Amino acid sequence: MHEIFCWTKQKHHLCCQTSHKMITILDIGQYNVKLKATIQQTGRLGFTADTADRLHLSEETYVQFARDDEGERTLYMVLHREPTGNSFRVMKSGKYFYLPTKQMFDAFGEDYERYNIMFDLVRTESLDAQLGGQVYKMSRRMKERPA
């Protein structure tokens, strides 16, 4: 018995259909980009170029922050395409995007002058409806800045 293969290219993946099952070759490009943000020494939250591109950041993007009531260290970032009452407008300097978050991080007691505080951003679609935008959980990492 011969296998019959039918290859089709769809958005973000390549499919192969045999007479028995469908096999999908995954496009690692959608899993390869690490979404990151870092609190700069100025208190601004800066985004890597890859992250800004992947999140489609522009000066027309607005960001809200939310905290987990049980673990105050857990932050969520909520992206909006229109201003909301409690949102930061994304700013641009050259080709880099940032948020003017100094006062917020000062209120949280973040020592961003002494420590390099980074966040891995993890898409959390389950909270989109509840928070009213695209939600990303901010997993915090930090290390001491060089002297």
Short mmCIF file of C-alpha atoms in Angstrom, two decimals:
data_model
loop_
_atom_site.label_atom_id
_atom_site.label_comp_id
_atom_site.label_asym_id
_atom_site.label_seq_id
_atom_site.Cartn_x
_atom_site.Cartn_y
_atom_site.Cartn_z
CA MET A 1 0.00 0.00 0.00
CA HIS A 2 1.33 3.41 -0.94
CA GLU A 3 0.90 6.52 1.18
CA ILE A 4 -0.60 9.55 -0.51
CA PHE A 5 0.86 12.86 0.62
CA CYS A 6 -0.75 16.21 0.04
CA TRP A 7 1.29 19.24 1.17
CA THR A 8 -0.43 22.57 1.72
CA LYS A 9 1.03 25.75 3.12
CA GLN A 10 -1.23 27.61 5.53
CA LYS A 11 -0.59 30.65 7.67
CA HIS A 12 2.16 29.78 10.21
CA HIS A 13 2.39 26.08 9.38
CA LEU A 14 2.81 23.44 6.73
CA CYS A 15 0.36 20.53 6.60
CA CYS A 16 0.89 17.03 5.32
CA GLN A 17 -2.10 14.79 4.85
CA THR A 18 -1.58 11.06 4.52
CA SER A 19 -4.32 8.54 3.97
CA HIS A 20 -4.36 7.94 7.75
CA LYS A 21 -3.84 11.26 9.53
CA MET A 22 -3.02 14.92 9.26
CA ILE A 23 0.48 15.98 10.33
CA THR A 24 1.32 19.62 10.94
CA ILE A 25 4.86 20.96 10.82
CA LEU A 26 5.03 23.82 13.28
CA ASP A 27 6.54 27.17 12.44
CA ILE A 28 9.03 27.76 15.25
CA GLY A 29 9.04 31.48 14.48
CA GLN A 30 5.90 31.95 16.55
CA TYR A 31 7.50 30.21 19.54
CA ASN A 32 11.04 31.48 19.10
CA VAL A 33 10.61 35.10 20.17
CA LYS A 34 11.02 35.74 23.88
CA LEU A 35 8.83 38.62 24.91
CA LYS A 36 10.71 40.80 27.40
CA ALA A 37 10.55 44.15 29.13
CA THR A 38 13.09 45.76 31.47
CA ILE A 39 12.84 48.54 34.01
CA GLN A 40 15.51 50.98 32.90
CA GLN A 41 17.60 52.96 35.42
CA THR A 42 15.28 55.89 34.71
CA GLY A 43 12.25 53.91 35.90
CA ARG A 44 10.84 53.53 32.40
CA LEU A 45 9.67 50.09 31.29
CA GLY A 46 11.47 49.43 28.00
CA PHE A 47 10.67 46.76 25.43
CA THR A 48 13.08 44.83 23.23
CA ALA A 49 12.69 45.43 19.50
CA ASP A 50 11.41 41.86 18.99
CA THR A 51 8.85 42.34 21.74
CA ALA A 52 7.67 45.68 20.37
CA ASP A 53 7.28 44.12 16.93
CA ARG A 54 5.48 41.04 18.21
CA LEU A 55 3.09 43.09 20.39
CA HIS A 56 2.51 45.58 17.53
CA LEU A 57 3.43 48.45 19.83
CA SER A 58 3.00 51.97 18.55
CA GLU A 59 2.39 55.41 19.99
CA GLU A 60 -1.30 54.53 19.62
CA THR A 61 -1.01 51.64 22.11
CA TYR A 62 -2.05 51.99 25.74
CA VAL A 63 -1.07 49.76 28.64
CA GLN A 64 -2.73 49.09 31.98
CA PHE A 65 -1.20 47.11 34.82
CA ALA A 66 -2.97 44.77 37.20
CA ARG A 67 -1.80 42.95 40.30
CA ASP A 68 -2.77 39.53 41.54
CA ASP A 69 -4.62 40.06 44.84
CA GLU A 70 -3.02 36.94 46.34
CA GLY A 71 0.57 37.63 45.29
CA GLU A 72 1.28 41.33 45.05
CA ARG A 73 4.53 40.63 43.19
CA THR A 74 2.61 39.16 40.24
CA LEU A 75 1.93 41.83 37.63
CA TYR A 76 -0.12 41.67 34.48
CA MET A 77 0.19 44.00 31.52
CA VAL A 78 -2.98 44.70 29.52
CA LEU A 79 -2.66 46.13 26.00
CA HIS A 80 -5.34 48.42 24.56
CA ARG A 81 -5.69 50.21 21.22
CA GLU A 82 -7.59 53.11 22.79
CA PRO A 83 -6.91 55.12 25.96
CA THR A 84 -8.53 53.93 29.15
CA GLY A 85 -8.81 55.78 32.45
CA ASN A 86 -5.87 54.02 34.06
CA SER A 87 -3.48 53.43 31.20
CA PHE A 88 -0.02 54.54 30.14
CA ARG A 89 0.45 55.67 26.56
CA VAL A 90 3.34 53.88 24.84
CA MET A 91 6.15 56.29 24.04
CA LYS A 92 8.84 56.02 21.39
CA SER A 93 12.46 57.14 21.42
CA GLY A 94 14.26 56.42 18.17
CA LYS A 95 13.21 52.89 17.31
CA TYR A 96 12.61 51.82 20.93
CA PHE A 97 9.32 51.77 22.82
CA TYR A 98 8.84 52.39 26.53
CA LEU A 99 6.30 53.31 29.20
CA PRO A 100 6.75 56.23 31.65
CA THR A 101 6.38 53.98 34.71
CA LYS A 102 8.85 55.61 37.15
CA GLN A 103 6.25 56.71 39.72
CA MET A 104 4.49 53.34 39.61
CA PHE A 105 7.67 51.35 40.18
CA ASP A 106 8.76 53.81 42.90
CA ALA A 107 5.41 53.20 44.66
CA PHE A 108 6.02 49.43 44.38
CA GLY A 109 9.44 49.87 46.03
CA GLU A 110 11.38 48.52 43.04
CA ASP A 111 15.09 49.31 43.34
CA TYR A 112 15.72 49.61 39.60
CA GLU A 113 18.80 51.78 40.14
CA ARG A 114 20.60 48.99 41.99
CA TYR A 115 19.06 45.97 40.24
CA ASN A 116 18.41 45.07 36.63
CA ILE A 117 14.74 44.08 36.82
CA MET A 118 13.44 42.20 33.81
CA PHE A 119 10.09 40.66 32.99
CA ASP A 120 9.35 37.71 30.72
CA LEU A 121 5.95 38.36 29.20
CA VAL A 122 3.67 35.35 28.89
CA ARG A 123 0.42 35.63 26.95
CA THR A 124 -2.53 34.94 29.26
CA GLU A 125 -5.59 34.85 27.00
CA SER A 126 -7.78 33.46 29.78
CA LEU A 127 -7.84 36.94 31.39
CA ASP A 128 -8.54 38.96 28.21
CA ALA A 129 -12.31 39.21 28.70
CA GLN A 130 -12.02 39.95 32.42
CA LEU A 131 -9.42 42.71 31.98
CA GLY A 132 -10.67 44.02 28.63
CA GLY A 133 -7.53 43.75 26.48
CA GLN A 134 -4.61 41.51 25.52
CA VAL A 135 -3.16 40.27 28.81
CA TYR A 136 0.45 39.27 29.49
CA LYS A 137 1.66 37.89 32.80
CA MET A 138 4.93 39.55 33.81
CA SER A 139 7.35 36.98 35.28
CA ARG A 140 9.96 38.94 37.22
CA ARG A 141 13.72 38.29 37.21
CA MET A 142 16.43 40.46 38.67
CA LYS A 143 20.17 40.69 39.09
CA GLU A 144 22.46 43.30 40.56
CA ARG A 145 23.62 45.96 38.14
CA PRO A 146 27.37 46.19 37.58
CA ALA A 147 28.97 48.96 39.62
#
